[in-house]
Amino acid sequence: MNEEFSVVGKKIIREDGFDKVTGQAKFGDDYKFDGMLHSVMLRISEAHAKINSIDFSAIEKSEFLFSIITSADIPGTKKVGMIKNDQLVFCDEKVVTPGDVLAMLVGESESQLRSLLSKIKVDYTPLPVLNDPKKSLDKDSILIHPETGTNLIVHHPLRKGDIEKGFSESDEILEQTYTTQLVEHSYIEPEAVIAIPLGTSQGVKIIGSIQNPFTTRRFVANVLNLPLTKVRVHQAHLGGSFGGKDDTMCILSARAAVAAMKTNRPVKIRYTREESILESYKRHPYILNYKVGYAKNGKIKAMKVDILADGGAYVSMSPFVTWRTVVQATGPYEIENVHTDVRAVYTNNPYTGAMRGFGSPQPIFAQESLMDEIAARLRMTPDEIRRVNGLKVGSVTATGQILKDHEVNLVRVLDVACGNTDFITKWKRNKKKKSIAVELNSLSPILNDSQFIKQNDLIKKGIGLAVSFRGCSLGAEGTDAAAAYISIQNDGSVYLDCGLAENGQGLRTTYSIIASEVLGITTDKIIYLELDTGITPDSGPTVASRSTLMGGGAVKNAAEILLERLEKFVKAEFKLGEDDFVSFRENLVFSRRKGLIAKFPEVCKLAYSRGVSLASIGWYKSPNVYWDEEFGQGDAYFTYVYGCQVAEVSVNIATGEVYIDKITAVHDPGKVINRLGAEGQVYGGVTQGAGYGIFEEITTDKGFIRELNFDTYTIPTSKDIDEIKPIFIEGKDSYGPWGAKSLGEPTLELTAAAISNAVCNALGKRFFNLPLNLEEVLLSKKLRPADIKRGSLL
Amino acid sequence: MEVRFKLNGKEEEVTTEPYLRLIDLLRDYFNLTGTKEGCGVGECGACTVLMNGRAVNSCLVLAAQANDSEIVTIEGIAEGEVLSSLQKNFLTYGAVQCGFCTPGMVLSASALLDQNPNPTEEEIKDAIAGNLCRCTGYKQIIEAVKETAKETIE
C-alpha cells in the first residue's frame, strides 16, 4: 500500500530491541561507579508546616553518614520550576505538600542511611491545610505561597461570539457538572539518577531516567550556578515516562548534583515505588461545568464552560496543561458562541503537571458525555449529533482558527469507526428507555425482592463512542523547533542523533526509518547515538506528541542535505550528464541512464577521500502560531489530528464491574512511519485510557496519598481488556515528514469518554464522575475509607 | 551464610546476609542488572526470574532460599548473540517499548511455554497477569507468545 516508500509505513523492529529483550539495556539504576554514594531523603508527615529548625546532632558522628546535604549547600538558585520557580530543592523553611524533601543524607548504604532518618529532630509548626480546590480562591483561604498573594496559578479565558445571544437562540439548554480524578503515570521504572563530578573545568555529568535532558540541564545549571556547558546530561534507557519524568527528575538530578559537587564523589538517588508515588506529580483532577444551548436539529448554538483544575502545591506545567484545555474544551465542534474559563489553583495536595493527554482527557470526558446526552434528548444517534456539529475543512474553531492546509478527517474517522463496529445497530439494540441500574438506598443498602437479579440477566452489553481533535506539538506554548545530526562514515554506516529524547515509545526507530528512507540505505546501517546534551543540539522537550512531527522533520532535513550533496558528488565523480538522475535504494546507487553504478559504501569512501563533508545538522521549525491571552483567540496550533474510539463493554449490574470487550481506535495521525510502533502506541494509550476510565484513582487524606504502591493503585493487567483494534486513516498534511503528525496522546484521551458512553448505553444511566469503578457504577458515589463502617455503606 | 546454586547454567557459591533478597544478590553481587525492581512488593513482576523452572518475584525471595536451586535470569535466555524464539518474536511483534518490564515478561512467558507448550490465549494472559506493563497494552506481548507456541508446535 506504500508503493513509493521502501521502509516508511512498514513494520520495523526497534533499533534498541535486542538490548531490551536480553537485559543488556542499561536503565538509570543499572549504572554503578567507583566510589559512588547513595542517598535518602528527609521528609516530615505534614502537608503544610513551617520548619523552625532541623537538628542533625544525633547522627552527625554516625559511621553510616558521609554527608548531609541541605539548602545551604546550594550555590545557585534554591527554588526551581518548569514555568515558575516556586519549588524548593530542599524545603528547609516550609513544606507545602507531603512529598516535600527537607534534606538528604549521603553515605555508602541506603539501608544504613535510612536507619538514621528517625534520629533527626525536626522542629516544625503545623499550618492549616487546604485540600479543596473549590476553596482555594475564597477570600479567607490560607495561601500556599503567600508571596504570590493568591492561590490562583493561572486563568485562561476564551470569548467567541455572543454567549447570551447564543443561549437565547437555543431551543433547549442543558447544564451538567463532571469531575475527574487524580491519577499516577505508573511508569514501571521508579526514578533513578547519578551525578558524577567531572572536576572544576568540566562541571558535572548526570545519568538517569530523564524524560527531557535539556530541561534537566537547565535546572541543574541554575542550582549549581554553572553555565549550561558545564552540565552534561546523558539519558539512560528510560523505563516509561508518559510525561512523568520531567520536573521530578530535574529536581532529583539537582539534588544529586549538589551532593556530588559537595562530596566530590558520584552520588546516586533511586526511589522506591512508595517514594516515587509520594513525590512525583500527577494528572490534574478537574471539576468541569458545562452549559450548552442547542437547536432542535442538534446544532449547538452556544457553550459556556467553567473548569477548575487542582494544581496542587506547585505551578509545574499547570499553565500549559490548562491552556490545551481552553483550546479544546468545547471539543471538535464548530460553535458560534463560546465562553470558556479555565483556572488552575494551588492546594496542599500532591502537585500536578504533564501526563500523556495533557489537559485533554478531562474535557473530552465531559464534552463527549454531554454530546451523547443532547443526542438522547433529541432522539438522535451519537454519530448524528457529531456529524451536525463536527469540524470540517474551513470550519472555525472555538479560538477563531480556520482549519486549512490539512485534511480535516473528523467525520471520516467517525464514519470508519461506526462502519467497522456496526455501531448504530448495536447502540439501538442495547439502548435502555430508562435506567436499569440497581439503585441501592444508602440507608438500607440491601436489595429488596423486586430488585432480585436473575443469574442470566447479570451482564448488560453497551457500546459508546467519543471523538476528538488535538493540536499537534506545543502550539502557542512556546518556541517549537528541533535539530538532528547525521554523520555518514566512509564505510557507508551512519550515525544518527536528535535532540528529542527516546521515552520508550520508539522515536529512535522512527528517526532511523526516516533517515534510511531518504538516504536509500537499510535501517541496520544506522547506529543511533545516545542523547548527551554535550553533543546533541537542544530540540526542546519530548512532549506534546511532537517527536515524529518535529524531530522527524529535522532528521528528514539532515538526511536531505546529505542526499543532495551525495547526488551532486556522484554526478561529477561518475561523469553523469546534467539531465541524468541519481537515486539511492537499498544500499545501492543508480543512474537513470546507466543503471547500477556503485554500492553506497563505495560512494561514501570516494566522497570522503575527495574531502566531501558527510555530516550534517538538520533543522525543523514550526510555522508561527498566534494567541491573544485576553480573549483566548488565535491560531493555537499549526495543525491538528483527529480520532474516534468506540468502546464495547459488558457491565455486571450486581457488582458494578465494567469489562471492556473491545476498543476500536480510529486515528488520523497523518502518515504512519513505523506501523509496528504506531500500533503499539494505540494499544498502550487505549489501555492507559481504560485504566483512567474504570479504576485508576489516587485518593488523598488531608493531602496524603493512600495508594503508594501497585497493591492499592491498580493499573490494567493483561486480563482487563479483551480486544483493541487500531485503524489508521492517513490524512494528508503539508507539515511533518511526509505529513506524519501525532499519535501518542490522541490514543489515550478518548478511551474513558467512550467507555462512559458505552456504560450508559448498557444501563440507561449516565455517569458524571471518573473513574467508573464498582461503587460509581453501583452506588453513583465514591467510597472512601472514612465512608465505610462495619456492615454499612453510610 | 553460604548459598550454593546454579545461576544461568553455572554453579555458584556465595556468602550472603540472611536478610538479603534474591534480587539484590543478582543485581549487586552478580551484576545481572537485567532483573529490574519496580515495586518491591511483588505486584509488578519486573524482577521475575526462573527458580527451578517457575517464574518467581525475586524481590519476595530471600537469597538464602535460592540454596540448592536453579536460577535463570534474562541474561541466561539467549545463547550468546542468538535470541530464543520467544525473544525474537517479542521484537517481531512489537512487544517491547520502554523495555523495563520486558525481562520479567520474557521470563514469565518462558516459564509458561516450558510447562505448557500450547497455551490458550487465556492461559497466556494468566501467565503474564503478574507482570505489569504500562507501555504496550499487552496485546503485542500476547501475540508474541502465541506465535512462539505456534512455531514450537509446528
PDB file of N, CA, C and O in Angstrom, chain A residues 280-333:
ATOM      1  N   SER A 280       6.299  12.350  43.132  1.00  0.00           N
ATOM      2  CA  SER A 280       6.154  12.748  41.722  1.00  0.00           C
ATOM      3  C   SER A 280       4.800  13.407  41.468  1.00  0.00           C
ATOM      4  O   SER A 280       3.823  13.129  42.159  1.00  0.00           O
ATOM      5  N   TYR A 281       4.754  14.254  40.443  1.00  0.00           N
ATOM      6  CA  TYR A 281       3.492  14.925  40.103  1.00  0.00           C
ATOM      7  C   TYR A 281       2.556  13.976  39.373  1.00  0.00           C
ATOM      8  O   TYR A 281       2.975  12.919  38.908  1.00  0.00           O
ATOM      9  N   LYS A 282       1.300  14.371  39.252  1.00  0.00           N
ATOM     10  CA  LYS A 282       0.256  13.505  38.708  1.00  0.00           C
ATOM     11  C   LYS A 282      -0.605  14.254  37.688  1.00  0.00           C
ATOM     12  O   LYS A 282      -0.330  15.402  37.375  1.00  0.00           O
ATOM     13  N   ARG A 283      -1.671  13.550  37.226  1.00  0.00           N
ATOM     14  CA  ARG A 283      -2.607  14.222  36.326  1.00  0.00           C
ATOM     15  C   ARG A 283      -3.599  15.073  37.134  1.00  0.00           C
ATOM     16  O   ARG A 283      -4.106  14.643  38.163  1.00  0.00           O
ATOM     17  N   HIS A 284      -3.900  16.276  36.618  1.00  0.00           N
ATOM     18  CA  HIS A 284      -4.810  17.198  37.297  1.00  0.00           C
ATOM     19  C   HIS A 284      -6.217  16.616  37.453  1.00  0.00           C
ATOM     20  O   HIS A 284      -6.818  16.220  36.456  1.00  0.00           O
ATOM     21  N   PRO A 285      -6.763  16.648  38.657  1.00  0.00           N
ATOM     22  CA  PRO A 285      -8.206  16.426  38.787  1.00  0.00           C
ATOM     23  C   PRO A 285      -8.922  17.700  38.335  1.00  0.00           C
ATOM     24  O   PRO A 285      -8.448  18.800  38.634  1.00  0.00           O
ATOM     25  N   TYR A 286     -10.015  17.550  37.610  1.00  0.00           N
ATOM     26  CA  TYR A 286     -10.769  18.703  37.106  1.00  0.00           C
ATOM     27  C   TYR A 286     -12.191  18.668  37.652  1.00  0.00           C
ATOM     28  O   TYR A 286     -12.769  17.601  37.842  1.00  0.00           O
ATOM     29  N   ILE A 287     -12.749  19.846  37.849  1.00  0.00           N
ATOM     30  CA  ILE A 287     -14.192  19.992  38.057  1.00  0.00           C
ATOM     31  C   ILE A 287     -14.669  20.806  36.859  1.00  0.00           C
ATOM     32  O   ILE A 287     -14.161  21.903  36.616  1.00  0.00           O
ATOM     33  N   LEU A 288     -15.595  20.229  36.090  1.00  0.00           N
ATOM     34  CA  LEU A 288     -15.974  20.852  34.809  1.00  0.00           C
ATOM     35  C   LEU A 288     -17.459  21.160  34.777  1.00  0.00           C
ATOM     36  O   LEU A 288     -18.296  20.248  34.907  1.00  0.00           O
ATOM     37  N   ASN A 289     -17.793  22.441  34.638  1.00  0.00           N
ATOM     38  CA  ASN A 289     -19.197  22.849  34.498  1.00  0.00           C
ATOM     39  C   ASN A 289     -19.466  23.230  33.051  1.00  0.00           C
ATOM     40  O   ASN A 289     -18.772  24.078  32.496  1.00  0.00           O
ATOM     41  N   TYR A 290     -20.466  22.589  32.463  1.00  0.00           N
ATOM     42  CA  TYR A 290     -20.816  22.865  31.066  1.00  0.00           C
ATOM     43  C   TYR A 290     -22.268  23.326  30.988  1.00  0.00           C
ATOM     44  O   TYR A 290     -23.157  22.735  31.610  1.00  0.00           O
ATOM     45  N   LYS A 291     -22.485  24.384  30.228  1.00  0.00           N
ATOM     46  CA  LYS A 291     -23.849  24.815  29.904  1.00  0.00           C
ATOM     47  C   LYS A 291     -23.912  24.921  28.387  1.00  0.00           C
ATOM     48  O   LYS A 291     -23.069  25.595  27.784  1.00  0.00           O
ATOM     49  N   VAL A 292     -24.864  24.223  27.804  1.00  0.00           N
ATOM     50  CA  VAL A 292     -24.907  24.197  26.342  1.00  0.00           C
ATOM     51  C   VAL A 292     -26.316  24.507  25.848  1.00  0.00           C
ATOM     52  O   VAL A 292     -27.308  24.047  26.421  1.00  0.00           O
ATOM     53  N   GLY A 293     -26.399  25.343  24.827  1.00  0.00           N
ATOM     54  CA  GLY A 293     -27.674  25.648  24.193  1.00  0.00           C
ATOM     55  C   GLY A 293     -27.671  25.104  22.777  1.00  0.00           C
ATOM     56  O   GLY A 293     -26.676  25.244  22.065  1.00  0.00           O
ATOM     57  N   TYR A 294     -28.794  24.447  22.374  1.00  0.00           N
ATOM     58  CA  TYR A 294     -28.814  23.831  21.047  1.00  0.00           C
ATOM     59  C   TYR A 294     -30.202  23.934  20.437  1.00  0.00           C
ATOM     60  O   TYR A 294     -31.206  24.101  21.128  1.00  0.00           O
ATOM     61  N   ALA A 295     -30.220  23.799  19.103  1.00  0.00           N
ATOM     62  CA  ALA A 295     -31.481  23.845  18.379  1.00  0.00           C
ATOM     63  C   ALA A 295     -32.039  22.428  18.261  1.00  0.00           C
ATOM     64  O   ALA A 295     -31.323  21.455  18.486  1.00  0.00           O
ATOM     65  N   LYS A 296     -33.311  22.331  17.871  1.00  0.00           N
ATOM     66  CA  LYS A 296     -33.952  21.011  17.787  1.00  0.00           C
ATOM     67  C   LYS A 296     -33.293  20.106  16.750  1.00  0.00           C
ATOM     68  O   LYS A 296     -33.381  18.888  16.828  1.00  0.00           O
ATOM     69  N   ASN A 297     -32.622  20.715  15.766  1.00  0.00           N
ATOM     70  CA  ASN A 297     -31.938  19.887  14.755  1.00  0.00           C
ATOM     71  C   ASN A 297     -30.567  19.414  15.239  1.00  0.00           C
ATOM     72  O   ASN A 297     -29.825  18.795  14.492  1.00  0.00           O
ATOM     73  N   GLY A 298     -30.240  19.724  16.487  1.00  0.00           N
ATOM     74  CA  GLY A 298     -28.984  19.250  17.053  1.00  0.00           C
ATOM     75  C   GLY A 298     -27.852  20.252  16.992  1.00  0.00           C
ATOM     76  O   GLY A 298     -26.807  20.064  17.607  1.00  0.00           O
ATOM     77  N   LYS A 299     -28.028  21.323  16.253  1.00  0.00           N
ATOM     78  CA  LYS A 299     -26.958  22.312  16.101  1.00  0.00           C
ATOM     79  C   LYS A 299     -26.713  23.043  17.420  1.00  0.00           C
ATOM     80  O   LYS A 299     -27.642  23.611  18.003  1.00  0.00           O
ATOM     81  N   ILE A 300     -25.459  23.002  17.858  1.00  0.00           N
ATOM     82  CA  ILE A 300     -25.126  23.695  19.108  1.00  0.00           C
ATOM     83  C   ILE A 300     -24.974  25.179  18.826  1.00  0.00           C
ATOM     84  O   ILE A 300     -24.248  25.593  17.915  1.00  0.00           O
ATOM     85  N   LYS A 301     -25.678  25.976  19.624  1.00  0.00           N
ATOM     86  CA  LYS A 301     -25.680  27.423  19.418  1.00  0.00           C
ATOM     87  C   LYS A 301     -24.686  28.137  20.328  1.00  0.00           C
ATOM     88  O   LYS A 301     -24.125  29.153  19.967  1.00  0.00           O
ATOM     89  N   ALA A 302     -24.542  27.591  21.532  1.00  0.00           N
ATOM     90  CA  ALA A 302     -23.682  28.268  22.496  1.00  0.00           C
ATOM     91  C   ALA A 302     -23.173  27.272  23.520  1.00  0.00           C
ATOM     92  O   ALA A 302     -23.887  26.333  23.888  1.00  0.00           O
ATOM     93  N   MET A 303     -21.942  27.474  23.953  1.00  0.00           N
ATOM     94  CA  MET A 303     -21.396  26.615  25.006  1.00  0.00           C
ATOM     95  C   MET A 303     -20.607  27.458  25.990  1.00  0.00           C
ATOM     96  O   MET A 303     -19.738  28.225  25.595  1.00  0.00           O
ATOM     97  N   LYS A 304     -20.982  27.298  27.270  1.00  0.00           N
ATOM     98  CA  LYS A 304     -20.295  28.028  28.333  1.00  0.00           C
ATOM     99  C   LYS A 304     -19.620  26.993  29.223  1.00  0.00           C
ATOM    100  O   LYS A 304     -20.257  26.061  29.713  1.00  0.00           O
ATOM    101  N   VAL A 305     -18.327  27.156  29.407  1.00  0.00           N
ATOM    102  CA  VAL A 305     -17.548  26.152  30.127  1.00  0.00           C
ATOM    103  C   VAL A 305     -16.776  26.827  31.249  1.00  0.00           C
ATOM    104  O   VAL A 305     -16.159  27.877  31.046  1.00  0.00           O
ATOM    105  N   ASP A 306     -16.844  26.209  32.434  1.00  0.00           N
ATOM    106  CA  ASP A 306     -16.084  26.722  33.564  1.00  0.00           C
ATOM    107  C   ASP A 306     -15.347  25.548  34.196  1.00  0.00           C
ATOM    108  O   ASP A 306     -15.977  24.611  34.673  1.00  0.00           O
ATOM    109  N   ILE A 307     -14.028  25.601  34.151  1.00  0.00           N
ATOM    110  CA  ILE A 307     -13.233  24.455  34.602  1.00  0.00           C
ATOM    111  C   ILE A 307     -12.266  24.887  35.695  1.00  0.00           C
ATOM    112  O   ILE A 307     -11.607  25.917  35.588  1.00  0.00           O
ATOM    113  N   LEU A 308     -12.195  24.042  36.737  1.00  0.00           N
ATOM    114  CA  LEU A 308     -11.259  24.283  37.829  1.00  0.00           C
ATOM    115  C   LEU A 308     -10.323  23.085  37.937  1.00  0.00           C
ATOM    116  O   LEU A 308     -10.771  21.948  38.073  1.00  0.00           O
ATOM    117  N   ALA A 309      -9.032  23.348  37.856  1.00  0.00           N
ATOM    118  CA  ALA A 309      -8.033  22.280  37.937  1.00  0.00           C
ATOM    119  C   ALA A 309      -7.278  22.407  39.252  1.00  0.00           C
ATOM    120  O   ALA A 309      -6.877  23.501  39.634  1.00  0.00           O
ATOM    121  N   ASP A 310      -7.070  21.272  39.923  1.00  0.00           N
ATOM    122  CA  ASP A 310      -6.279  21.278  41.155  1.00  0.00           C
ATOM    123  C   ASP A 310      -4.806  21.138  40.786  1.00  0.00           C
ATOM    124  O   ASP A 310      -4.361  20.068  40.369  1.00  0.00           O
ATOM    125  N   GLY A 311      -4.082  22.240  40.910  1.00  0.00           N
ATOM    126  CA  GLY A 311      -2.660  22.227  40.549  1.00  0.00           C
ATOM    127  C   GLY A 311      -1.777  21.686  41.663  1.00  0.00           C
ATOM    128  O   GLY A 311      -0.588  21.478  41.456  1.00  0.00           O
ATOM    129  N   GLY A 312      -2.367  21.451  42.851  1.00  0.00           N
ATOM    130  CA  GLY A 312      -1.546  21.004  43.977  1.00  0.00           C
ATOM    131  C   GLY A 312      -0.627  22.114  44.440  1.00  0.00           C
ATOM    132  O   GLY A 312      -0.916  23.300  44.261  1.00  0.00           O
ATOM    133  N   ALA A 313       0.497  21.739  45.019  1.00  0.00           N
ATOM    134  CA  ALA A 313       1.327  22.693  45.738  1.00  0.00           C
ATOM    135  C   ALA A 313       2.254  23.533  44.858  1.00  0.00           C
ATOM    136  O   ALA A 313       2.830  24.500  45.333  1.00  0.00           O
ATOM    137  N   TYR A 314       2.422  23.156  43.593  1.00  0.00           N
ATOM    138  CA  TYR A 314       3.359  23.889  42.732  1.00  0.00           C
ATOM    139  C   TYR A 314       2.754  24.176  41.355  1.00  0.00           C
ATOM    140  O   TYR A 314       1.896  23.446  40.879  1.00  0.00           O
ATOM    141  N   VAL A 315       3.273  25.201  40.713  1.00  0.00           N
ATOM    142  CA  VAL A 315       2.777  25.583  39.383  1.00  0.00           C
ATOM    143  C   VAL A 315       3.067  24.488  38.370  1.00  0.00           C
ATOM    144  O   VAL A 315       2.203  24.096  37.590  1.00  0.00           O
ATOM    145  N   SER A 316       4.298  23.957  38.381  1.00  0.00           N
ATOM    146  CA  SER A 316       4.710  22.928  37.425  1.00  0.00           C
ATOM    147  C   SER A 316       4.245  23.316  36.016  1.00  0.00           C
ATOM    148  O   SER A 316       4.464  24.446  35.578  1.00  0.00           O
ATOM    149  N   MET A 317       3.569  22.408  35.316  1.00  0.00           N
ATOM    150  CA  MET A 317       3.130  22.689  33.946  1.00  0.00           C
ATOM    151  C   MET A 317       1.667  23.127  33.877  1.00  0.00           C
ATOM    152  O   MET A 317       1.101  23.199  32.785  1.00  0.00           O
ATOM    153  N   SER A 318       1.064  23.427  35.020  1.00  0.00           N
ATOM    154  CA  SER A 318      -0.370  23.769  35.029  1.00  0.00           C
ATOM    155  C   SER A 318      -0.767  24.819  33.988  1.00  0.00           C
ATOM    156  O   SER A 318      -1.784  24.666  33.312  1.00  0.00           O
ATOM    157  N   PRO A 319       0.000  25.914  33.812  1.00  0.00           N
ATOM    158  CA  PRO A 319      -0.431  26.918  32.833  1.00  0.00           C
ATOM    159  C   PRO A 319      -0.542  26.353  31.402  1.00  0.00           C
ATOM    160  O   PRO A 319      -1.437  26.751  30.655  1.00  0.00           O
ATOM    161  N   PHE A 320       0.359  25.434  31.037  1.00  0.00           N
ATOM    162  CA  PHE A 320       0.308  24.865  29.680  1.00  0.00           C
ATOM    163  C   PHE A 320      -0.739  23.765  29.573  1.00  0.00           C
ATOM    164  O   PHE A 320      -1.438  23.656  28.564  1.00  0.00           O
ATOM    165  N   VAL A 321      -0.840  22.951  30.635  1.00  0.00           N
ATOM    166  CA  VAL A 321      -1.854  21.884  30.628  1.00  0.00           C
ATOM    167  C   VAL A 321      -3.242  22.503  30.464  1.00  0.00           C
ATOM    168  O   VAL A 321      -4.046  22.070  29.625  1.00  0.00           O
ATOM    169  N   THR A 322      -3.517  23.555  31.242  1.00  0.00           N
ATOM    170  CA  THR A 322      -4.852  24.154  31.193  1.00  0.00           C
ATOM    171  C   THR A 322      -5.030  25.008  29.938  1.00  0.00           C
ATOM    172  O   THR A 322      -6.147  25.255  29.511  1.00  0.00           O
ATOM    173  N   TRP A 323      -3.901  25.401  29.319  1.00  0.00           N
ATOM    174  CA  TRP A 323      -4.038  26.131  28.054  1.00  0.00           C
ATOM    175  C   TRP A 323      -4.546  25.190  26.962  1.00  0.00           C
ATOM    176  O   TRP A 323      -5.417  25.532  26.178  1.00  0.00           O
ATOM    177  N   ARG A 324      -4.010  23.954  26.932  1.00  0.00           N
ATOM    178  CA  ARG A 324      -4.540  22.995  25.955  1.00  0.00           C
ATOM    179  C   ARG A 324      -6.030  22.770  26.231  1.00  0.00           C
ATOM    180  O   ARG A 324      -6.845  22.662  25.319  1.00  0.00           O
ATOM    181  N   THR A 325      -6.380  22.732  27.503  1.00  0.00           N
ATOM    182  CA  THR A 325      -7.792  22.541  27.861  1.00  0.00           C
ATOM    183  C   THR A 325      -8.661  23.667  27.300  1.00  0.00           C
ATOM    184  O   THR A 325      -9.727  23.403  26.743  1.00  0.00           O
ATOM    185  N   VAL A 326      -8.199  24.892  27.415  1.00  0.00           N
ATOM    186  CA  VAL A 326      -9.064  26.002  26.972  1.00  0.00           C
ATOM    187  C   VAL A 326      -9.237  25.972  25.449  1.00  0.00           C
ATOM    188  O   VAL A 326     -10.294  26.289  24.930  1.00  0.00           O
ATOM    189  N   VAL A 327      -8.205  25.524  24.745  1.00  0.00           N
ATOM    190  CA  VAL A 327      -8.299  25.446  23.286  1.00  0.00           C
ATOM    191  C   VAL A 327      -9.281  24.346  22.867  1.00  0.00           C
ATOM    192  O   VAL A 327     -10.053  24.492  21.924  1.00  0.00           O
ATOM    193  N   GLN A 328      -9.248  23.216  23.607  1.00  0.00           N
ATOM    194  CA  GLN A 328     -10.005  22.038  23.174  1.00  0.00           C
ATOM    195  C   GLN A 328     -11.266  21.772  24.004  1.00  0.00           C
ATOM    196  O   GLN A 328     -11.930  20.752  23.808  1.00  0.00           O
ATOM    197  N   ALA A 329     -11.603  22.684  24.931  1.00  0.00           N
ATOM    198  CA  ALA A 329     -12.673  22.406  25.898  1.00  0.00           C
ATOM    199  C   ALA A 329     -14.038  22.174  25.263  1.00  0.00           C
ATOM    200  O   ALA A 329     -14.866  21.446  25.801  1.00  0.00           O
ATOM    201  N   THR A 330     -14.300  22.785  24.122  1.00  0.00           N
ATOM    202  CA  THR A 330     -15.620  22.608  23.506  1.00  0.00           C
ATOM    203  C   THR A 330     -15.606  21.511  22.450  1.00  0.00           C
ATOM    204  O   THR A 330     -16.575  21.320  21.724  1.00  0.00           O
ATOM    205  N   GLY A 331     -14.487  20.786  22.380  1.00  0.00           N
ATOM    206  CA  GLY A 331     -14.441  19.609  21.513  1.00  0.00           C
ATOM    207  C   GLY A 331     -14.293  19.950  20.047  1.00  0.00           C
ATOM    208  O   GLY A 331     -14.144  21.116  19.673  1.00  0.00           O
ATOM    209  N   PRO A 332     -14.357  18.913  19.211  1.00  0.00           N
ATOM    210  CA  PRO A 332     -14.118  19.102  17.777  1.00  0.00           C
ATOM    211  C   PRO A 332     -15.374  19.582  17.063  1.00  0.00           C
ATOM    212  O   PRO A 332     -15.798  19.003  16.068  1.00  0.00           O
ATOM    213  N   TYR A 333     -15.987  20.614  17.629  1.00  0.00           N
ATOM    214  CA  TYR A 333     -17.271  21.078  17.096  1.00  0.00           C
ATOM    215  C   TYR A 333     -17.203  22.552  16.747  1.00  0.00           C
ATOM    216  O   TYR A 333     -16.537  23.330  17.431  1.00  0.00           O
TER     217      TYR A 333
END
